[in-house]
Short mmCIF file of C-alpha atoms (C1' of nucleotides) in Angstrom, two decimals:
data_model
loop_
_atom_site.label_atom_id
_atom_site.label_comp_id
_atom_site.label_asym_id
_atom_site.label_seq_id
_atom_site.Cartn_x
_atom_site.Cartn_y
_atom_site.Cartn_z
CA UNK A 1 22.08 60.39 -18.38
CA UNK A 2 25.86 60.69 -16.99
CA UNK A 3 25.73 57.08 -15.93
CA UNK A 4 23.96 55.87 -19.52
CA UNK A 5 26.89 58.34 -21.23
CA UNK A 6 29.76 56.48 -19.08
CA UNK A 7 28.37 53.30 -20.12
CA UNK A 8 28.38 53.97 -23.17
CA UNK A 9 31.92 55.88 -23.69
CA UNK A 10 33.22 52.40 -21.85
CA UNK A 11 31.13 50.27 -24.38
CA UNK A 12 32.79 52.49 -27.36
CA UNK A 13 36.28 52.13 -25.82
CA UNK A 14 36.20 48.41 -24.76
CA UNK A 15 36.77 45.69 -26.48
CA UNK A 16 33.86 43.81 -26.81
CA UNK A 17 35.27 40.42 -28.85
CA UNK A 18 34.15 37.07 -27.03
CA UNK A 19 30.82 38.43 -25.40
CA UNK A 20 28.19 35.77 -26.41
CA UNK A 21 25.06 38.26 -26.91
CA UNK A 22 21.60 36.87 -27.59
CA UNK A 23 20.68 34.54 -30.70
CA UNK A 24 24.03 32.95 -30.13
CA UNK A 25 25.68 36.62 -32.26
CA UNK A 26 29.18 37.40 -31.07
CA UNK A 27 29.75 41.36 -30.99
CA UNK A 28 32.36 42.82 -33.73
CA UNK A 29 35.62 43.65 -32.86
CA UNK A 30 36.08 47.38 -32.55
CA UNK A 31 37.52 49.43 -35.45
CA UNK A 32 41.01 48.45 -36.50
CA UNK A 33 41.35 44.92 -36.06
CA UNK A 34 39.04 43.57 -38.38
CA UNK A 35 38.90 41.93 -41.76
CA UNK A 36 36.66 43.19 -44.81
CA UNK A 37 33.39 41.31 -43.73
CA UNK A 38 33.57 42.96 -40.13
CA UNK A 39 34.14 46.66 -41.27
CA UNK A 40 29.95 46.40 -42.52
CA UNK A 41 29.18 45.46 -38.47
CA UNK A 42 32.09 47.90 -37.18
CA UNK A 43 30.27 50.59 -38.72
CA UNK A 44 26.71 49.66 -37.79
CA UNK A 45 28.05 49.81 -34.40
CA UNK A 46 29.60 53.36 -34.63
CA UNK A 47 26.90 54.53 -36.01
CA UNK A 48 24.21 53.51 -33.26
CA UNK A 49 27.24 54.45 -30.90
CA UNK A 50 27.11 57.69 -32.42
CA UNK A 51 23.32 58.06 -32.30
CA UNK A 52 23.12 56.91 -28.89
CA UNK A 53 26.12 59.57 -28.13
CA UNK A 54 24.71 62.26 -29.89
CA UNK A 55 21.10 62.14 -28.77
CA UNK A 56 21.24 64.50 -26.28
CA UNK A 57 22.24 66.99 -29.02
CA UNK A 58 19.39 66.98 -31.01
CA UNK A 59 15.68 67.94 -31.09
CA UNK A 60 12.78 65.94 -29.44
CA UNK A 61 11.23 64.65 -32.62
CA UNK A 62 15.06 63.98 -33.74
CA UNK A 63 15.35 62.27 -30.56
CA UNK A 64 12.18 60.30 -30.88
CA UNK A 65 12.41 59.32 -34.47
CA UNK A 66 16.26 58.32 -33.53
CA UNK A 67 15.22 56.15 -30.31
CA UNK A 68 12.49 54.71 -32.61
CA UNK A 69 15.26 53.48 -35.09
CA UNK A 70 17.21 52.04 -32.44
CA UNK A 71 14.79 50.02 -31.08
CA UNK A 72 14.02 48.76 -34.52
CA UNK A 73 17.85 48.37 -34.95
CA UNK A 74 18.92 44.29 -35.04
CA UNK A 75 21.33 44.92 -32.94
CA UNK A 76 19.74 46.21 -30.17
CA UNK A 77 18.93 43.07 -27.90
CA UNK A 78 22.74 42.02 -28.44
CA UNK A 79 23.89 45.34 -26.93
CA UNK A 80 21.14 45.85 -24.41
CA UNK A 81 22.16 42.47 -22.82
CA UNK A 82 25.36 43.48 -22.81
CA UNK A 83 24.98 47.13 -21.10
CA UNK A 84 22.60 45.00 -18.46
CA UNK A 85 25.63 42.56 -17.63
CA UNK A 86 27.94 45.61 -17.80
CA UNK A 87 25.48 47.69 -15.39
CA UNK A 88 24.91 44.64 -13.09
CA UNK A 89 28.84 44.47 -12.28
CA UNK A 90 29.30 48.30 -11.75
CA UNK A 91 26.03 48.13 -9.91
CA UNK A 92 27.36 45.86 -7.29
CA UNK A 93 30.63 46.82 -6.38
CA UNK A 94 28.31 50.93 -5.91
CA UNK A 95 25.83 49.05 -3.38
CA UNK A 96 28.41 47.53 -1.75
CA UNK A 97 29.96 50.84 -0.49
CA UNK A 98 26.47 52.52 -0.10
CA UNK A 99 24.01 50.32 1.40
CA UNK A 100 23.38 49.26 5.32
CA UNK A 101 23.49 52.98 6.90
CA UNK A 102 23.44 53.54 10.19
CA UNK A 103 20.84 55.02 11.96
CA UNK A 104 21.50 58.70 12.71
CA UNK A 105 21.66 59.89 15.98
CA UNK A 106 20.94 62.87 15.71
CA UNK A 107 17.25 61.41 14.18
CA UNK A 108 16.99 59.58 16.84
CA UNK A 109 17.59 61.60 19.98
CA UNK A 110 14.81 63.79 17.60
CA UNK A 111 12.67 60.97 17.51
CA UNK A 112 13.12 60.08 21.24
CA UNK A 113 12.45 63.91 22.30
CA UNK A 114 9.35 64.07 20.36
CA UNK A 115 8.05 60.93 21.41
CA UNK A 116 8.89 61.97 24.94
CA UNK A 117 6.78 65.11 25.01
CA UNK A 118 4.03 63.59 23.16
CA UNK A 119 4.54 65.34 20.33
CA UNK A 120 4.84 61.84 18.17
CA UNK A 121 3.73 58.73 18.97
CA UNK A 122 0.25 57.85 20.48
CA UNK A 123 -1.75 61.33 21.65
CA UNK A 124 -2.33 60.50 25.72
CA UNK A 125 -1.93 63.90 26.97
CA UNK A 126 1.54 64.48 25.59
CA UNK A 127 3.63 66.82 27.66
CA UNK A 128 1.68 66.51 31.28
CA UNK A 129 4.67 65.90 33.03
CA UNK A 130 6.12 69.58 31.88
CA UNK A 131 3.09 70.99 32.82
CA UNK A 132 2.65 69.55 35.83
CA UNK A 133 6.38 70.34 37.07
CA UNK A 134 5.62 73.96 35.70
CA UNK A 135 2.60 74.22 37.64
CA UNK A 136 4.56 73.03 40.73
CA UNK A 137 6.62 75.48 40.13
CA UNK A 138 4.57 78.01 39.54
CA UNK A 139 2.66 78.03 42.90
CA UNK A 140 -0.39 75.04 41.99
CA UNK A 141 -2.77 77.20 42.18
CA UNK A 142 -6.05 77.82 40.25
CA UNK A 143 -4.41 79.63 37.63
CA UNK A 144 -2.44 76.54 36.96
CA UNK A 145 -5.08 74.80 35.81
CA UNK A 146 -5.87 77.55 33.04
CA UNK A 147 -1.86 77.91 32.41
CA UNK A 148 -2.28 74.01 32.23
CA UNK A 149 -4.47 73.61 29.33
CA UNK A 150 -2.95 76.76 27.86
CA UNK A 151 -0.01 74.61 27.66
CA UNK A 152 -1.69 70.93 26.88
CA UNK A 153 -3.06 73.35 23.86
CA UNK A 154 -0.50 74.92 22.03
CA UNK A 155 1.21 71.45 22.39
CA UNK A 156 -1.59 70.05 20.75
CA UNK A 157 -1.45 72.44 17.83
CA UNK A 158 1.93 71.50 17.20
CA UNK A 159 1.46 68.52 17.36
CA UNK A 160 -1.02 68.74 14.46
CA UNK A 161 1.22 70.85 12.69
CA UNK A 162 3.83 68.71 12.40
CA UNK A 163 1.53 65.55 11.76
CA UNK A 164 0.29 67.53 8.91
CA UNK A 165 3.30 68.24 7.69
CA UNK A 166 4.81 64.80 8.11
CA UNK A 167 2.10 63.41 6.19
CA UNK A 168 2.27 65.87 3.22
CA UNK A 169 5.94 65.04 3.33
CA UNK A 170 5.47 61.46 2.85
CA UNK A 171 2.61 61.79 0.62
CA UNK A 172 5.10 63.82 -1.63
CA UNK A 173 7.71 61.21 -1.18
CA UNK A 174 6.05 58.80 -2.45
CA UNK A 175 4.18 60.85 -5.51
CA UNK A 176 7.62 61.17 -6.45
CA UNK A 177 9.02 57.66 -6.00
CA UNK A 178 6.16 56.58 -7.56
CA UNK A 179 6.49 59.13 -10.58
CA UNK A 180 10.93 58.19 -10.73
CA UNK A 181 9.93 54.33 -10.40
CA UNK A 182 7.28 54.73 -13.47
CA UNK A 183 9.90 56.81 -15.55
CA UNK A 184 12.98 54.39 -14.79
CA UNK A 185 10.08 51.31 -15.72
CA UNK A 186 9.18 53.38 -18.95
CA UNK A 187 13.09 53.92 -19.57
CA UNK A 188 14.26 50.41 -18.89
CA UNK A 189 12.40 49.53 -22.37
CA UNK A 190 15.06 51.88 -24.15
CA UNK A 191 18.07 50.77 -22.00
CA UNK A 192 18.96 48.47 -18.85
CA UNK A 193 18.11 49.36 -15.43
CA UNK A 194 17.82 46.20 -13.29
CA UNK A 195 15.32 45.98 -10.50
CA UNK A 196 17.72 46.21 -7.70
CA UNK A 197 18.74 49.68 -9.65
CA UNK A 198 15.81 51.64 -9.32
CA UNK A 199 15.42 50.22 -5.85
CA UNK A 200 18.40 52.33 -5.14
CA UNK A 201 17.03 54.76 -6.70
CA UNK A 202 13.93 54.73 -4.04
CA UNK A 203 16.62 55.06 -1.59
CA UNK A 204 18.03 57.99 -2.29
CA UNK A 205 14.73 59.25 -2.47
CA UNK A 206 13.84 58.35 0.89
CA UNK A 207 17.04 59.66 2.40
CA UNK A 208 16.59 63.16 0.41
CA UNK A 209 13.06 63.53 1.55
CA UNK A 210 13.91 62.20 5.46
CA UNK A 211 16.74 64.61 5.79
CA UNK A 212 13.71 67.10 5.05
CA UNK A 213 12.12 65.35 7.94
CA UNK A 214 14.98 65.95 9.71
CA UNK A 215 14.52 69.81 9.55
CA UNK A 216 10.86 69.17 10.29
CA UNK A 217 11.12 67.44 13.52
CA UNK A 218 14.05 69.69 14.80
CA UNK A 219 11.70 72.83 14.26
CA UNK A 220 9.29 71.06 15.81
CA UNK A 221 11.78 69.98 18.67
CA UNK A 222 12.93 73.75 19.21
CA UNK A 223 9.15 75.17 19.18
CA UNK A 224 8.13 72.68 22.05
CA UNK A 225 11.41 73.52 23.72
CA UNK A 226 10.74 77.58 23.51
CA UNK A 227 6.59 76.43 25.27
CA UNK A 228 8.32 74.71 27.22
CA UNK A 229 11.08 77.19 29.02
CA UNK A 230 8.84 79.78 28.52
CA UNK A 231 5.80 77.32 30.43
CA UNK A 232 8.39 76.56 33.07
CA UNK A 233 9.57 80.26 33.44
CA UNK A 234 8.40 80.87 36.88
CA UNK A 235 9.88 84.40 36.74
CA UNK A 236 7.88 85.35 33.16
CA UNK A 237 4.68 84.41 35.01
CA UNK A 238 5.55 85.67 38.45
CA UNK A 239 1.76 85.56 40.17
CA UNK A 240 1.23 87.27 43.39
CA UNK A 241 0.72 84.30 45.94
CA UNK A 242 -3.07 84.40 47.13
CA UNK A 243 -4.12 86.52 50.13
CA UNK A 244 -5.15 83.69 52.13
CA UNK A 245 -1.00 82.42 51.28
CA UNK A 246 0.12 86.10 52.19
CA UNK A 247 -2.10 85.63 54.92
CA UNK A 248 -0.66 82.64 56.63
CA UNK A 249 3.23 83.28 55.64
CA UNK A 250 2.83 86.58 57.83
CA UNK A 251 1.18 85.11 60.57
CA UNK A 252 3.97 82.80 61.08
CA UNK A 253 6.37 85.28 60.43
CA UNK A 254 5.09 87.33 63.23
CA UNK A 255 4.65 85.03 66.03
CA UNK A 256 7.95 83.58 65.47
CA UNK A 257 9.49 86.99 64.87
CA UNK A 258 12.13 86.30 67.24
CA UNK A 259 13.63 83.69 65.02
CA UNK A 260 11.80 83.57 62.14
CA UNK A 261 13.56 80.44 60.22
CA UNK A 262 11.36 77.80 59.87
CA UNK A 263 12.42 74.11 60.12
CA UNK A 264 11.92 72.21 57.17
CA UNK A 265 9.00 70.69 58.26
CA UNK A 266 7.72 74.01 58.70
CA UNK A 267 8.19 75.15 55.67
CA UNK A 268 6.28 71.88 54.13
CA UNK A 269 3.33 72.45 56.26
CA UNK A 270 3.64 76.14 55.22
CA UNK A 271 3.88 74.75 51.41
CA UNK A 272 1.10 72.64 51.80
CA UNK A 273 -1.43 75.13 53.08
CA UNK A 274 -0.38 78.03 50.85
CA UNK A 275 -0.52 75.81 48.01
CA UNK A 276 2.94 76.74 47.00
CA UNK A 277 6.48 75.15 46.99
CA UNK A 278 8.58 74.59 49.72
CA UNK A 279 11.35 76.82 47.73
CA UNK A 280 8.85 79.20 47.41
CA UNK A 281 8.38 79.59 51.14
CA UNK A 282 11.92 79.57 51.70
CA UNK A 283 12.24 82.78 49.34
CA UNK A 284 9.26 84.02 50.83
CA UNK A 285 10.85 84.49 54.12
CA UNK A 286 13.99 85.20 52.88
CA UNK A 287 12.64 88.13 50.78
CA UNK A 288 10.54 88.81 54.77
CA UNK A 289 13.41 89.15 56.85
CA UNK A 290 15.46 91.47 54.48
CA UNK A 291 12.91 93.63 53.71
CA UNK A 292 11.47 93.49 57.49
CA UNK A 293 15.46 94.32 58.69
CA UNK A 294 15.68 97.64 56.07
CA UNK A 295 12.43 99.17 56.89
CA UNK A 296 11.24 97.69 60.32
CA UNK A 297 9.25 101.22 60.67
CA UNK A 298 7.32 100.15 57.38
CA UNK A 299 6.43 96.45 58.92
CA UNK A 300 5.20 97.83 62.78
CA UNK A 301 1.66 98.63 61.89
CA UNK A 302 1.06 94.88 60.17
CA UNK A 303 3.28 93.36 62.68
CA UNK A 304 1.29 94.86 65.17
CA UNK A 305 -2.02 93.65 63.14
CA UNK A 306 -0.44 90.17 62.90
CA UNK A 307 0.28 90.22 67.00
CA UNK A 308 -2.94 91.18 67.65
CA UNK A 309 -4.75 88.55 65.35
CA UNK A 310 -2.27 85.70 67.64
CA UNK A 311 -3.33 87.03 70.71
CA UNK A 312 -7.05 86.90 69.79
CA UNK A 313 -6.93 83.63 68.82
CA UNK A 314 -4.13 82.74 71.68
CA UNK A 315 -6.38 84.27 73.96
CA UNK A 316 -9.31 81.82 73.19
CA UNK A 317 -7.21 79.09 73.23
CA UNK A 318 -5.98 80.09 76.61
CA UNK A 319 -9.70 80.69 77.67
CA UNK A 320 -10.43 77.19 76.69
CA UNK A 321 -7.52 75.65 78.17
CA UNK A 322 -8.12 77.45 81.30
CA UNK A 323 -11.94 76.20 81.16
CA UNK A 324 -10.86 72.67 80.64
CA UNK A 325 -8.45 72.92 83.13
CA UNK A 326 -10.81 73.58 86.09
CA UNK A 327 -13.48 70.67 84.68
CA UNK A 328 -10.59 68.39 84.41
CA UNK A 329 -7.33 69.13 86.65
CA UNK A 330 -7.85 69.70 90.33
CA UNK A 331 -4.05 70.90 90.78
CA UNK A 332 -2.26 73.53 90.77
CA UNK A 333 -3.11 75.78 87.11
CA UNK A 334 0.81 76.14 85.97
CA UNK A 335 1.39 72.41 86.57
CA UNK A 336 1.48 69.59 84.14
CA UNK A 337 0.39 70.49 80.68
CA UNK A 338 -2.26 72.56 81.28
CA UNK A 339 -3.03 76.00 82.72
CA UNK A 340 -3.55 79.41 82.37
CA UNK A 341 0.20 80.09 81.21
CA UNK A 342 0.83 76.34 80.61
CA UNK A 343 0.33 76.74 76.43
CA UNK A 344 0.53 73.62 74.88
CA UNK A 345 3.77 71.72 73.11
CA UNK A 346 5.77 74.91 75.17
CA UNK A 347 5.39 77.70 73.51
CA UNK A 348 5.05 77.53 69.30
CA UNK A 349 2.22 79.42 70.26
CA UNK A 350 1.19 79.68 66.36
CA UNK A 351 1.48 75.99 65.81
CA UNK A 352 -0.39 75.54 68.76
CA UNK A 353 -3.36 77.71 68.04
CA UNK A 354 -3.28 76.15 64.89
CA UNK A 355 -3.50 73.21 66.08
CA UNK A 356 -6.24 73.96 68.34
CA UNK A 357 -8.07 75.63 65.12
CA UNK A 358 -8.34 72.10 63.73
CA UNK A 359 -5.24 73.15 61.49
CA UNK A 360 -2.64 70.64 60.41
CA UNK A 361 0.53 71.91 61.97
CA UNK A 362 -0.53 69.49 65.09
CA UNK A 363 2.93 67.08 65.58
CA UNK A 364 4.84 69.16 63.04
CA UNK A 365 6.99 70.19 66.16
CA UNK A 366 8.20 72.98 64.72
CA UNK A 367 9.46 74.82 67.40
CA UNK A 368 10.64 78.68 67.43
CA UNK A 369 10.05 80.74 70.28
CA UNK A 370 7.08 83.64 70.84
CA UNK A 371 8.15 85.75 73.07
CA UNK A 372 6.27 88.82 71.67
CA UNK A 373 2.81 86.45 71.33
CA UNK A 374 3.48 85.57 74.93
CA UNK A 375 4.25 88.60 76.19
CA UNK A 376 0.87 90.16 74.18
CA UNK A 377 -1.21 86.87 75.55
CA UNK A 378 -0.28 88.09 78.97
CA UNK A 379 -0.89 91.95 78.30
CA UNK A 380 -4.36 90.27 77.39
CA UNK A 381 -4.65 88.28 80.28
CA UNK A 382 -3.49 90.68 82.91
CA UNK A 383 -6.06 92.85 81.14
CA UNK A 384 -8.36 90.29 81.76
CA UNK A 385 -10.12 90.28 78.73
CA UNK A 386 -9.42 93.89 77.86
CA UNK A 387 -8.15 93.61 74.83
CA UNK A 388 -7.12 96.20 72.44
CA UNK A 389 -6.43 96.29 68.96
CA UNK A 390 -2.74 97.22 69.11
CA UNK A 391 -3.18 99.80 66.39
CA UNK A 392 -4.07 103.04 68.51
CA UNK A 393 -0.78 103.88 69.58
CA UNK A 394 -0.16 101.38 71.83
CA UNK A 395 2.16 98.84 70.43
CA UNK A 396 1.24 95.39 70.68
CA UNK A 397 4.73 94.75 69.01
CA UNK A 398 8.26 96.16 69.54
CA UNK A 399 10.51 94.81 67.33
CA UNK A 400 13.10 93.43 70.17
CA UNK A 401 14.23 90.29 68.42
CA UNK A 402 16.75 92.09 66.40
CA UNK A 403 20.39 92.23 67.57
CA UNK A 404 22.77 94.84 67.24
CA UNK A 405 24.16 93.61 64.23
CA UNK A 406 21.09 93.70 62.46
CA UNK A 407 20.74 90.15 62.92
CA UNK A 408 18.00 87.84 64.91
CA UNK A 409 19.02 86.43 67.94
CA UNK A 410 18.31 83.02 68.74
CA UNK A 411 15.64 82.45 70.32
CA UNK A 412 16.05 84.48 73.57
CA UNK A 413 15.00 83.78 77.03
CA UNK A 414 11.42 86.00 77.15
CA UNK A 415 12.46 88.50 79.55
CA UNK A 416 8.60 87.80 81.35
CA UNK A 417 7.36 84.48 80.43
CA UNK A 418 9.33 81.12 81.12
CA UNK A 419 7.86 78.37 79.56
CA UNK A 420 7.12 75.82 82.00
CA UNK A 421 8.10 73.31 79.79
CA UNK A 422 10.98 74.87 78.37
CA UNK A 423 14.21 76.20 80.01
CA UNK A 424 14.96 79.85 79.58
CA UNK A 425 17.39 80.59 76.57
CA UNK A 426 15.60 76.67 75.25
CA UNK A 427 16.11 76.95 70.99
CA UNK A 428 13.32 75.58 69.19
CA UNK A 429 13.98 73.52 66.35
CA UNK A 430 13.26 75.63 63.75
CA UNK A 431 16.57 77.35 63.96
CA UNK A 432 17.12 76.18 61.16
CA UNK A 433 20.15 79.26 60.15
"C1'" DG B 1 3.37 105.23 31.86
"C1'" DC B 2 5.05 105.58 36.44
"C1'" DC B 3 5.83 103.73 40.76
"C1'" DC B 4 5.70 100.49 44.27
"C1'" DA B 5 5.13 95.72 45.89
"C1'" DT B 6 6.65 91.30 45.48
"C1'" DG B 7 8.38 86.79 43.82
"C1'" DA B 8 12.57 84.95 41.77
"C1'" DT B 9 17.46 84.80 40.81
"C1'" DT B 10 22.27 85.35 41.65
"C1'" DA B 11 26.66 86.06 43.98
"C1'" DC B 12 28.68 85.64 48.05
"C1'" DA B 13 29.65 84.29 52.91
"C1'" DA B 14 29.52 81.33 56.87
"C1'" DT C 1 23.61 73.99 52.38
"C1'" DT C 2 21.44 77.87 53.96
"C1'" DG C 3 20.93 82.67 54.59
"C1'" DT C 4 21.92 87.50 53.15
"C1'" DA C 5 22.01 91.25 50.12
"C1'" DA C 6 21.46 93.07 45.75
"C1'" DT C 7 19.12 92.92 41.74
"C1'" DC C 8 15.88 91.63 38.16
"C1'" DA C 9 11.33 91.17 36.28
"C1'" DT C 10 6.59 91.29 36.57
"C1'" DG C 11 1.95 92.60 38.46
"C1'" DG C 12 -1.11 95.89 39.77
"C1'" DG C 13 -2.80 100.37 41.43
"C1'" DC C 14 -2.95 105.11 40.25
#
DNA sequence: GCCCATGATTACAA
DNA sequence: TTGTAATCATGGGC
């Protein structure tokens, strides 16, 4: 209505003389400058003016039975053509200013993030690459899988959410341009609105209602975002690694307890079987050796449980070794790479007996002396087979490898055992500090 | 609920 | 960059 009132208050204040209107009439002259004859026309024009101004004022039925009058009014298709060439010029020199937006970026990095964690867009298991960088992260192991779908399924249900609610938004958006299009149509009878009008009209309507689908898609945005950190937020969903992991991180820690740093190969092969990360590992041990250094009283009884387990398993190897040797090399036992003492790749006893398990750390050379494995596989051997636990009392294990300083030393000379492949004071490549 | 174990993080040093 | 030390945060047993 302010537009129609403008309009109008211009029509009233301009001077209209010289506008050909329809049926080849000419408008009156506005009050004051006319003769007798024109004063009849003058004040048929005031008065519709003065309806038309005034309409707002009055009742419906006023209203109605007024509008009904003008429409009847003769002069109505002179002024309505004149209003529509009026509205036209305004009209164009408004679109000129307000059409061609740009895109809005902020809209768009929305779009892009939505479409980029499967939220919008095609549904092909939206969001896998999260999940599957949070289930690296989180260890890969079994529970993964359940943390997995957990994920895949509250993405999915917003994902409906918001599809829901994008669709109810543009089914109201266009209830409503429909229902403003059919009201400007029904009010273009009574007074001029061009085509290209109420197509500007639909505009604004889209741009109210897509700001609203602004807000939509950034709640949307920050919901996946909050899964997502709180998916990826190893530290919320700390798991205990599995005991077989445990299992396998200690026994490496213990037969390389004289410099336990593994190489980074190490730690892979260590990543691999534990089904963990290679981080992981790395914090693993780190978390080891501090709380090993602070409380090395606490750690004896599994070190000595871990030492014991290596020299069982050392022991066979060395049995087998020893038995292959005599079928197959009629020399003398400590030479060439076989023997009773002659343990294969030099002394990484655990990678060895791994390896000799069938296990995959075969080639890894990851090298780190043993000198408390060797020095239990001889007890063993100079026991010849009389093997004990190492838990009644007498110590498989005595935590030498510490310095002084409370640090490790590197990879010391084994005060009984040189490894006939390796040079005393040799450090193995897994010194990796 | 408390307490301990343990995985992760952070600040700092070498 | 890696390791250390301290600390945080969570899980799990009691």
């Amino acid at each position: 209505m302010d537009e129609q009132s403008r309009m109008l208050q211009t029509l009233a204040g301009v001077n209209l003389a010289g506008h050909s209107v329809q049926g080849g009439m000419a408008l009156p002259p506005p009050h004051g400058h006319e003769g007798a004859d024109g004063d009849g026309r003058k004040q048929d024009i005031g008065d519709i003016l003065h309806q038309i101004m005034t309409i707002t004022d009055q009742s419906l039925d006023e209203a109605q039975a007024k509008k009904h009058a003008l429409n009847c009014h003769r002069m109505k298709p002179a002024l309505f053509s004149v209003l529509c060439e009026i509205k036209e010029k305004t009209g164009l020199s408004i679109r000129g200013a307000q059409e061609e937006d740009p895109p809005d970026p902020q809209l768009m990095r929305l779009d892009n993030m939505l479409l980029a964690e499967g939220v919008s867009g095609p549904e092909k298991g939206g969001g896998s690459a999260a999940a599957a960088a949070a289930a690296a992260a989180s260890g890969g192991s079994s529970d993964n899988s359940i943390e997995h779908s957990d994920y895949r399924a509250k993405l999915t249900q917003i994902r409906q959410i918001y599809h829901t609610e994008l669709e109810k938004y543009e089914q109201a958006c266009n209830e409503f341009t429909t229902h403003v299009m059919n009201l400007l149509r029904e009010q273009s009878r009574t007074r001029p609105i061009s085509p290209k009008e109420i197509e500007r009209m639909v505009g604004i309507i889209h741009r109210k209602f897509s700001s609203i689908q602004m807000q939509l898609k950034q709640s949307t945005c920050e919901a996946v975002m909050i899964l997502r950190s709180r998916f990826l937020d190893a530290r919320r969903k700390r798991r205990n690694f599995s005991k077989q992991a445990t299992e396998i991180l200690n026994e490496y820690f213990y037969s390389h307890l004289s410099n336990p740093y593994p190489s980074e190969e190490a730690k892979e092969e260590l990543a691999k079987k534990c089904s963990i990360t290679v981080s992981q590992v790395s914090n693993w041990f780190g978390n080891k050796r501090i709380r090993y250094k602070k409380n090395i009283g606490k750690f004896q009884e599994e070190a000595n449980l871990y030492a014991a387990k290596t020299a069982v398993t050392a022991a066979h190897a060395v049995a087998a070794a020893v038995q292959n040797n005599q079928t197959n090399s009629p020399t003398t036992p400590n030479s060439g790479s076989s023997g009773s003492f002659n343990l294969p790749n030099s002394g990484d006893m655990f990678m060895n007996m791994q390896s000799l398990n069938g296990d995959s750390y075969q080639g890894s050379q990851v090298g780190a002396n043993v000198q408390s494995q060797v020095d239990t596989l001889r007890h063993v051997i100079n026991q010849t087979g009389g093997y004990s636990d190492g838990l009644g009392g007498n110590s498989l294990y005595s935590p030498h490898n510490l310095n002084a300083n409370g640090g490790w030393q590197d990879a010391t000379t084994p005060s009984s055992v040189t490894s006939p492949t390796e040079g005393p004071g040799s450090v193995h490549s897994d010194t990796s500090n």
